[in-house]
mmCIF file of C-alpha atoms and ligand atoms in Angstrom:
data_model
loop_
_atom_site.group_PDB
_atom_site.id
_atom_site.type_symbol
_atom_site.label_atom_id
_atom_site.label_comp_id
_atom_site.label_asym_id
_atom_site.label_seq_id
_atom_site.Cartn_x
_atom_site.Cartn_y
_atom_site.Cartn_z
ATOM 1 C CA UNK A 1 0.000 0.000 0.000
ATOM 2 C CA UNK A 2 1.380 3.469 -0.925
ATOM 3 C CA UNK A 3 2.271 5.800 1.967
ATOM 4 C CA UNK A 4 -0.372 8.227 3.179
ATOM 5 C CA UNK A 5 0.330 11.774 1.924
ATOM 6 C CA UNK A 6 0.899 13.905 4.981
ATOM 7 C CA UNK A 7 1.334 17.647 5.535
ATOM 8 C CA UNK A 8 2.106 19.298 8.850
ATOM 9 C CA UNK A 9 3.122 22.737 7.605
ATOM 10 C CA UNK A 10 0.269 25.282 7.581
ATOM 11 C CA UNK A 11 1.334 27.203 4.442
ATOM 12 C CA UNK A 12 1.922 23.960 2.563
ATOM 13 C CA UNK A 13 -1.580 22.792 3.514
ATOM 14 C CA UNK A 14 -3.113 26.050 2.265
ATOM 15 C CA UNK A 15 -1.190 25.757 -1.023
ATOM 16 C CA UNK A 16 -2.357 22.131 -1.454
ATOM 17 C CA UNK A 17 -5.985 23.184 -0.957
ATOM 18 C CA UNK A 18 -5.681 26.202 -3.254
ATOM 19 C CA UNK A 19 -4.320 23.934 -5.965
ATOM 20 C CA UNK A 20 -7.157 21.399 -5.471
ATOM 21 C CA UNK A 21 -9.731 24.202 -5.558
ATOM 22 C CA UNK A 22 -8.245 25.646 -8.762
ATOM 23 C CA UNK A 23 -8.689 22.209 -10.310
ATOM 24 C CA UNK A 24 -12.377 22.408 -9.427
ATOM 25 C CA UNK A 25 -12.120 19.756 -6.689
ATOM 26 C CA UNK A 26 -14.558 19.711 -3.776
ATOM 27 C CA UNK A 27 -12.559 19.340 -0.546
ATOM 28 C CA UNK A 28 -14.100 17.518 2.395
ATOM 29 C CA UNK A 29 -12.432 17.484 5.782
ATOM 30 C CA UNK A 30 -12.827 15.356 8.885
ATOM 31 C CA UNK A 31 -11.325 17.168 11.881
ATOM 32 C CA UNK A 32 -10.148 14.782 14.627
ATOM 33 C CA UNK A 33 -7.898 14.673 17.651
ATOM 34 C CA UNK A 34 -6.592 11.235 16.640
ATOM 35 C CA UNK A 35 -6.846 7.843 18.348
ATOM 36 C CA UNK A 36 -9.336 6.997 15.639
ATOM 37 C CA UNK A 37 -12.266 4.651 16.140
ATOM 38 C CA UNK A 38 -15.261 3.482 14.099
ATOM 39 C CA UNK A 39 -17.042 6.798 14.793
ATOM 40 C CA UNK A 40 -14.269 8.714 13.017
ATOM 41 C CA UNK A 41 -14.095 6.119 10.251
ATOM 42 C CA UNK A 42 -17.811 6.455 9.581
ATOM 43 C CA UNK A 43 -17.253 10.220 9.115
ATOM 44 C CA UNK A 44 -14.407 9.421 6.726
ATOM 45 C CA UNK A 45 -16.598 7.006 4.740
ATOM 46 C CA UNK A 46 -19.456 9.485 4.591
ATOM 47 C CA UNK A 47 -17.007 12.284 3.738
ATOM 48 C CA UNK A 48 -15.743 10.287 0.779
ATOM 49 C CA UNK A 49 -19.261 10.500 -0.714
ATOM 50 C CA UNK A 50 -19.455 14.274 -0.159
ATOM 51 C CA UNK A 51 -16.560 15.407 -2.360
ATOM 52 C CA UNK A 52 -13.444 14.661 -4.421
ATOM 53 C CA UNK A 53 -10.578 15.266 -1.970
ATOM 54 C CA UNK A 54 -10.773 13.877 1.530
ATOM 55 C CA UNK A 55 -8.528 15.492 4.160
ATOM 56 C CA UNK A 56 -8.383 14.225 7.758
ATOM 57 C CA UNK A 57 -6.762 16.413 10.375
ATOM 58 C CA UNK A 58 -5.249 15.004 13.540
ATOM 59 C CA UNK A 59 -4.529 17.628 16.143
ATOM 60 C CA UNK A 60 -4.998 17.167 19.895
ATOM 61 C CA UNK A 61 -6.030 20.725 20.608
ATOM 62 C CA UNK A 62 -4.657 21.990 23.932
ATOM 63 C CA UNK A 63 -6.995 25.018 23.843
ATOM 64 C CA UNK A 64 -10.089 22.884 24.466
ATOM 65 C CA UNK A 65 -8.779 21.230 27.641
ATOM 66 C CA UNK A 66 -8.808 22.966 31.017
ATOM 67 C CA UNK A 67 -5.570 22.618 33.013
ATOM 68 C CA UNK A 68 -7.284 20.037 35.271
ATOM 69 C CA UNK A 69 -8.379 17.883 32.291
ATOM 70 C CA UNK A 70 -6.804 14.947 30.472
ATOM 71 C CA UNK A 71 -4.826 16.675 27.703
ATOM 72 C CA UNK A 72 -1.566 15.054 28.875
ATOM 73 C CA UNK A 73 -3.028 11.558 29.030
ATOM 74 C CA UNK A 74 -5.435 11.860 26.069
ATOM 75 C CA UNK A 75 -4.844 8.636 24.084
ATOM 76 C CA UNK A 76 -2.601 8.976 21.047
ATOM 77 C CA UNK A 77 -1.403 6.412 18.461
ATOM 78 C CA UNK A 78 -0.380 8.130 15.237
ATOM 79 C CA UNK A 79 1.038 4.992 13.643
ATOM 80 C CA UNK A 80 -2.250 3.135 14.026
ATOM 81 C CA UNK A 81 -4.242 6.195 12.871
ATOM 82 C CA UNK A 82 -2.139 6.424 9.695
ATOM 83 C CA UNK A 83 -2.727 2.741 8.991
ATOM 84 C CA UNK A 84 -6.492 3.150 9.385
ATOM 85 C CA UNK A 85 -6.563 6.228 7.151
ATOM 86 C CA UNK A 86 -4.557 4.440 4.467
ATOM 87 C CA UNK A 87 -7.066 1.595 4.523
ATOM 88 C CA UNK A 88 -9.810 4.196 3.983
ATOM 89 C CA UNK A 89 -7.847 5.672 1.039
ATOM 90 C CA UNK A 90 -7.873 9.154 2.534
ATOM 91 C CA UNK A 91 -6.183 11.664 0.205
ATOM 92 C CA UNK A 92 -4.259 13.620 2.831
ATOM 93 C CA UNK A 93 -3.485 13.724 6.520
ATOM 94 C CA UNK A 94 -2.951 17.186 8.006
ATOM 95 C CA UNK A 95 -1.237 17.019 11.390
ATOM 96 C CA UNK A 96 0.118 20.370 12.484
ATOM 97 C CA UNK A 97 2.171 20.976 15.633
ATOM 98 C CA UNK A 98 0.821 22.864 18.652
ATOM 99 C CA UNK A 99 3.699 25.358 18.251
ATOM 100 C CA UNK A 100 2.531 26.197 14.725
ATOM 101 C CA UNK A 101 -1.159 26.356 15.640
ATOM 102 C CA UNK A 102 -0.609 28.459 18.775
ATOM 103 C CA UNK A 103 2.751 30.202 18.387
ATOM 104 C CA UNK A 104 4.167 32.382 21.155
ATOM 105 C CA UNK A 105 2.027 35.515 21.507
ATOM 106 C CA UNK A 106 -1.149 33.806 20.240
ATOM 107 C CA UNK A 107 -4.220 35.669 21.589
ATOM 108 C CA UNK A 108 -7.261 35.329 19.315
ATOM 109 C CA UNK A 109 -10.207 33.113 20.315
ATOM 110 C CA UNK A 110 -13.785 32.558 19.121
ATOM 111 C CA UNK A 111 -16.559 32.622 21.702
ATOM 112 C CA UNK A 112 -19.952 31.367 20.516
ATOM 113 C CA UNK A 113 -21.836 32.953 23.347
ATOM 114 C CA UNK A 114 -25.158 31.235 24.065
ATOM 115 C CA UNK A 115 -24.994 27.763 22.598
ATOM 116 C CA UNK A 116 -21.654 27.176 24.353
ATOM 117 C CA UNK A 117 -22.942 27.901 27.845
ATOM 118 C CA UNK A 118 -25.291 25.047 28.922
ATOM 119 C CA UNK A 119 -24.635 21.267 29.099
ATOM 120 C CA UNK A 120 -20.891 20.541 28.743
ATOM 121 C CA UNK A 121 -20.182 24.273 28.583
ATOM 122 C CA UNK A 122 -21.432 24.678 32.152
ATOM 123 C CA UNK A 123 -18.942 22.047 33.369
ATOM 124 C CA UNK A 124 -15.938 22.603 31.097
ATOM 125 C CA UNK A 125 -15.008 26.263 31.251
ATOM 126 C CA UNK A 126 -13.464 27.437 27.991
ATOM 127 C CA UNK A 127 -13.955 24.098 26.228
ATOM 128 C CA UNK A 128 -16.126 25.333 23.349
ATOM 129 C CA UNK A 129 -14.034 28.492 22.994
ATOM 130 C CA UNK A 130 -11.123 26.151 22.311
ATOM 131 C CA UNK A 131 -13.170 23.987 19.939
ATOM 132 C CA UNK A 132 -14.598 26.926 17.953
ATOM 133 C CA UNK A 133 -11.155 28.537 17.709
ATOM 134 C CA UNK A 134 -9.386 25.455 16.409
ATOM 135 C CA UNK A 135 -12.188 24.546 13.992
ATOM 136 C CA UNK A 136 -12.150 28.063 12.532
ATOM 137 C CA UNK A 137 -8.358 27.886 12.208
ATOM 138 C CA UNK A 138 -8.585 24.454 10.554
ATOM 139 C CA UNK A 139 -11.191 25.786 8.127
ATOM 140 C CA UNK A 140 -8.850 28.663 7.168
ATOM 141 C CA UNK A 141 -5.934 26.291 6.726
ATOM 142 C CA UNK A 142 -7.599 23.314 4.988
ATOM 143 C CA UNK A 143 -10.166 25.483 3.178
ATOM 144 C CA UNK A 144 -12.750 22.696 2.888
ATOM 145 C CA UNK A 145 -16.069 22.971 1.066
ATOM 146 C CA UNK A 146 -17.617 20.609 3.653
ATOM 147 C CA UNK A 147 -16.641 19.313 7.086
ATOM 148 C CA UNK A 148 -17.902 16.209 8.876
ATOM 149 C CA UNK A 149 -18.827 16.038 12.576
ATOM 150 C CA UNK A 150 -20.437 13.310 14.705
ATOM 151 C CA UNK A 151 -23.652 13.859 16.623
ATOM 152 C CA UNK A 152 -22.303 12.124 19.742
ATOM 153 C CA UNK A 153 -20.844 15.604 20.335
ATOM 154 C CA UNK A 154 -24.218 17.214 19.711
ATOM 155 C CA UNK A 155 -23.437 20.514 21.421
ATOM 156 C CA UNK A 156 -20.165 20.784 19.503
ATOM 157 C CA UNK A 157 -22.097 20.453 16.244
ATOM 158 C CA UNK A 158 -24.500 23.222 17.293
ATOM 159 C CA UNK A 159 -21.612 25.490 18.346
ATOM 160 C CA UNK A 160 -19.873 24.972 14.992
ATOM 161 C CA UNK A 161 -23.094 25.472 13.036
ATOM 162 C CA UNK A 162 -23.761 28.717 14.923
ATOM 163 C CA UNK A 163 -20.202 29.935 14.363
ATOM 164 C CA UNK A 164 -20.401 29.118 10.649
ATOM 165 C CA UNK A 165 -23.652 30.999 10.309
ATOM 166 C CA UNK A 166 -22.599 34.001 12.399
ATOM 167 C CA UNK A 167 -19.202 34.366 10.717
ATOM 168 C CA UNK A 168 -20.539 33.640 7.204
ATOM 169 C CA UNK A 169 -18.192 30.715 6.688
ATOM 170 C CA UNK A 170 -18.530 29.083 3.320
ATOM 171 C CA UNK A 171 -18.238 25.539 4.691
ATOM 172 C CA UNK A 172 -21.072 23.025 4.718
ATOM 173 C CA UNK A 173 -21.337 21.449 8.170
ATOM 174 C CA UNK A 174 -22.360 17.808 7.785
ATOM 175 C CA UNK A 175 -23.597 16.113 10.969
ATOM 176 C CA UNK A 176 -23.520 12.300 11.066
ATOM 177 C CA UNK A 177 -25.242 9.825 13.397
ATOM 178 C CA UNK A 178 -23.532 8.501 16.520
ATOM 179 C CA UNK A 179 -21.762 5.184 15.998
ATOM 180 C CA UNK A 180 -22.157 2.645 18.819
ATOM 181 C CA UNK A 181 -20.226 -0.431 19.859
ATOM 182 C CA UNK A 182 -22.152 -3.723 19.983
ATOM 183 C CA UNK A 183 -22.883 -3.087 23.704
ATOM 184 C CA UNK A 184 -24.557 0.229 22.808
ATOM 185 C CA UNK A 185 -21.819 2.514 24.131
ATOM 186 C CA UNK A 186 -21.268 5.531 21.886
ATOM 187 C CA UNK A 187 -17.802 5.369 20.290
ATOM 188 C CA UNK A 188 -15.350 7.733 21.953
ATOM 189 C CA UNK A 189 -11.569 7.855 22.310
ATOM 190 C CA UNK A 190 -12.163 8.121 26.065
ATOM 191 C CA UNK A 191 -13.813 4.652 26.171
ATOM 192 C CA UNK A 192 -10.198 3.473 26.173
ATOM 193 C CA UNK A 193 -9.954 4.566 29.837
ATOM 194 C CA UNK A 194 -12.695 2.095 30.924
ATOM 195 C CA UNK A 195 -11.851 -1.064 32.875
ATOM 196 C CA UNK A 196 -14.152 -4.043 32.007
ATOM 197 C CA UNK A 197 -16.481 -3.491 35.017
ATOM 198 C CA UNK A 198 -16.651 0.225 34.239
ATOM 199 C CA UNK A 199 -17.521 -0.521 30.640
ATOM 200 C CA UNK A 200 -20.439 -2.619 31.886
ATOM 201 C CA UNK A 201 -21.622 0.282 34.096
ATOM 202 C CA UNK A 202 -21.200 2.747 31.209
ATOM 203 C CA UNK A 203 -24.053 1.029 29.379
ATOM 204 C CA UNK A 204 -26.396 2.929 31.704
ATOM 205 C CA UNK A 205 -26.076 6.047 29.520
ATOM 206 C CA UNK A 206 -27.726 4.192 26.687
ATOM 207 C CA UNK A 207 -30.329 2.521 28.953
ATOM 208 C CA UNK A 208 -31.169 5.892 30.568
ATOM 209 C CA UNK A 209 -31.805 7.394 27.134
ATOM 210 C CA UNK A 210 -33.983 4.383 26.298
ATOM 211 C CA UNK A 211 -36.030 4.813 29.496
ATOM 212 C CA UNK A 212 -36.550 8.494 28.754
ATOM 213 C CA UNK A 213 -37.682 7.716 25.240
ATOM 214 C CA UNK A 214 -40.107 5.058 26.498
ATOM 215 C CA UNK A 215 -41.615 7.573 28.944
ATOM 216 C CA UNK A 216 -42.135 10.116 26.174
ATOM 217 C CA UNK A 217 -43.654 7.463 23.921
ATOM 218 C CA UNK A 218 -45.979 6.600 26.784
ATOM 219 C CA UNK A 219 -47.210 10.203 26.904
ATOM 220 C CA UNK A 220 -44.998 11.774 29.598
ATOM 221 C CA UNK A 221 -44.289 15.416 28.781
ATOM 222 C CA UNK A 222 -42.850 16.849 32.013
ATOM 223 C CA UNK A 223 -39.088 17.328 31.654
ATOM 224 C CA UNK A 224 -38.559 16.947 35.398
ATOM 225 C CA UNK A 225 -40.187 13.480 35.479
ATOM 226 C CA UNK A 226 -38.117 12.336 32.519
ATOM 227 C CA UNK A 227 -34.987 13.709 34.154
ATOM 228 C CA UNK A 228 -35.791 11.887 37.398
ATOM 229 C CA UNK A 229 -36.014 8.584 35.530
ATOM 230 C CA UNK A 230 -32.593 9.245 33.976
ATOM 231 C CA UNK A 231 -31.036 10.164 37.333
ATOM 232 C CA UNK A 232 -32.468 6.977 38.849
ATOM 233 C CA UNK A 233 -31.167 4.768 36.060
ATOM 234 C CA UNK A 234 -27.636 6.179 36.280
ATOM 235 C CA UNK A 235 -27.622 5.933 40.104
ATOM 236 C CA UNK A 236 -28.401 2.202 39.841
ATOM 237 C CA UNK A 237 -25.078 1.630 38.033
ATOM 238 C CA UNK A 238 -22.151 2.622 40.218
ATOM 239 C CA UNK A 239 -19.390 3.583 39.591
ATOM 240 C CA UNK A 240 -21.255 5.682 36.989
ATOM 241 C CA UNK A 241 -21.803 9.163 38.403
ATOM 242 C CA UNK A 242 -24.062 11.644 36.638
ATOM 243 C CA UNK A 243 -22.625 15.077 35.795
ATOM 244 C CA UNK A 244 -25.736 16.368 34.079
ATOM 245 C CA UNK A 245 -28.949 15.223 32.399
ATOM 246 C CA UNK A 246 -30.730 18.087 30.712
ATOM 247 C CA UNK A 247 -33.681 18.446 28.388
ATOM 248 C CA UNK A 248 -33.450 21.368 26.038
ATOM 249 C CA UNK A 249 -34.511 22.662 22.661
ATOM 250 C CA UNK A 250 -32.391 20.950 20.013
ATOM 251 C CA UNK A 251 -31.119 24.104 18.274
ATOM 252 C CA UNK A 252 -30.385 26.776 20.873
ATOM 253 C CA UNK A 253 -29.958 24.206 23.694
ATOM 254 C CA UNK A 254 -32.010 26.251 26.138
ATOM 255 C CA UNK A 255 -33.739 24.229 28.921
ATOM 256 C CA UNK A 256 -37.357 23.187 28.458
ATOM 257 C CA UNK A 257 -39.918 22.241 31.097
ATOM 258 C CA UNK A 258 -42.156 20.300 28.760
ATOM 259 C CA UNK A 259 -41.604 18.010 25.810
ATOM 260 C CA UNK A 260 -43.879 19.558 23.199
ATOM 261 C CA UNK A 261 -41.867 18.730 20.076
ATOM 262 C CA UNK A 262 -38.352 17.530 19.251
ATOM 263 C CA UNK A 263 -36.377 17.852 22.493
ATOM 264 C CA UNK A 264 -32.738 17.035 23.131
ATOM 265 C CA UNK A 265 -31.924 14.882 26.136
ATOM 266 C CA UNK A 266 -28.179 15.299 26.741
ATOM 267 C CA UNK A 267 -26.315 13.287 29.354
ATOM 268 C CA UNK A 268 -22.874 13.285 30.842
ATOM 269 C CA UNK A 269 -21.588 10.761 33.371
ATOM 270 C CA UNK A 270 -18.201 9.918 34.796
ATOM 271 C CA UNK A 271 -17.249 6.257 34.922
ATOM 272 C CA UNK A 272 -13.829 5.872 36.508
ATOM 273 C CA UNK A 273 -11.480 8.253 34.671
ATOM 274 C CA UNK A 274 -13.770 8.484 31.636
ATOM 275 C CA UNK A 275 -16.111 11.426 31.150
ATOM 276 C CA UNK A 276 -18.772 10.070 28.795
ATOM 277 C CA UNK A 277 -21.486 11.949 26.938
ATOM 278 C CA UNK A 278 -24.484 10.746 24.975
ATOM 279 C CA UNK A 279 -27.766 12.199 23.764
ATOM 280 C CA UNK A 280 -31.023 11.490 22.011
ATOM 281 C CA UNK A 281 -33.579 13.720 20.353
ATOM 282 C CA UNK A 282 -36.905 12.763 21.952
ATOM 283 C CA UNK A 283 -40.243 13.191 20.189
ATOM 284 C CA UNK A 284 -38.763 13.903 16.784
ATOM 285 C CA UNK A 285 -35.578 14.118 14.799
ATOM 286 C CA UNK A 286 -32.423 16.206 15.030
ATOM 287 C CA UNK A 287 -33.187 19.520 13.240
HETATM 288 O O1 PAF B 301 -14.476 16.336 18.188
HETATM 289 C C1 PAF B 301 -13.234 16.463 18.214
HETATM 290 O O2 PAF B 301 -12.470 15.508 18.057
HETATM 291 C C2 PAF B 301 -12.636 17.833 18.448
HETATM 292 O O3 PAF B 301 -13.385 18.562 19.358
HETATM 293 C C3 PAF B 301 -12.391 18.633 17.155
HETATM 294 C C4 PAF B 301 -13.689 18.947 16.419
HETATM 295 C C5 PAF B 301 -11.481 17.836 16.228
HETATM 296 C C6 PAF B 301 -11.716 19.957 17.478
HETATM 297 O O4 PAF B 301 -10.504 19.759 18.137
#
């Protein structure tokens, strides 16, 4: 198998994209932080259908981790990632260095004000500021026509959509369904932290979402009752520990008291060292 073309220099990446654009190619990018799993690969496969040139970026972005978080221990395995991307016949890997992305004196950040605040934003100060900043930078460097994101990170997708709209970015944001392992756990690089007994407990995120959905199907509309059922389900599965379970409108992510139409139920629980998130749109589809 031929080696995977790889660029880490920012100017070189921009020149590559300019050349592809001049040739009339549609560039699709899949931004990642590496340690690829089936969730990423499904974005790659879908991305392949969306354009002519498929670029995957691997950059563990320090700006989206608080000092107390797991940036230092975030799983990395570039060799394996490259192998997987070659198997998917990706056209180019872009893997810049942190020094090039955030050189000395760096001071410009993007704050998507409202959509960033609830859910994970309320528990991870500065996280979405870091995400929005790096995604905007990646868009300026890779210059894609379309970019692929997974709906496991539902709030991230909404933050990026809002940023793209507010800043008039000419990039189509393509959101793809969550990919799950055979035990129902949403694919995440952080699943790697789970010991076998923790992995068993982690299934409660999926079962809690299922219970909530069953309540809504049965006619329950009060957000508080649905939330209580979720809290109860998670509490029955130690060591899982709920961080939040919130019902909100699926676009602006503002809390709702009643399920009157499509409503996002977003969950976050800690299981051992792993902070896991999952979500489901109740009573309708993702907008
Ligand atoms: O979802 C991720 O892996 C990251 O948040 C992203 C979008 C690559 C930005 O660093």
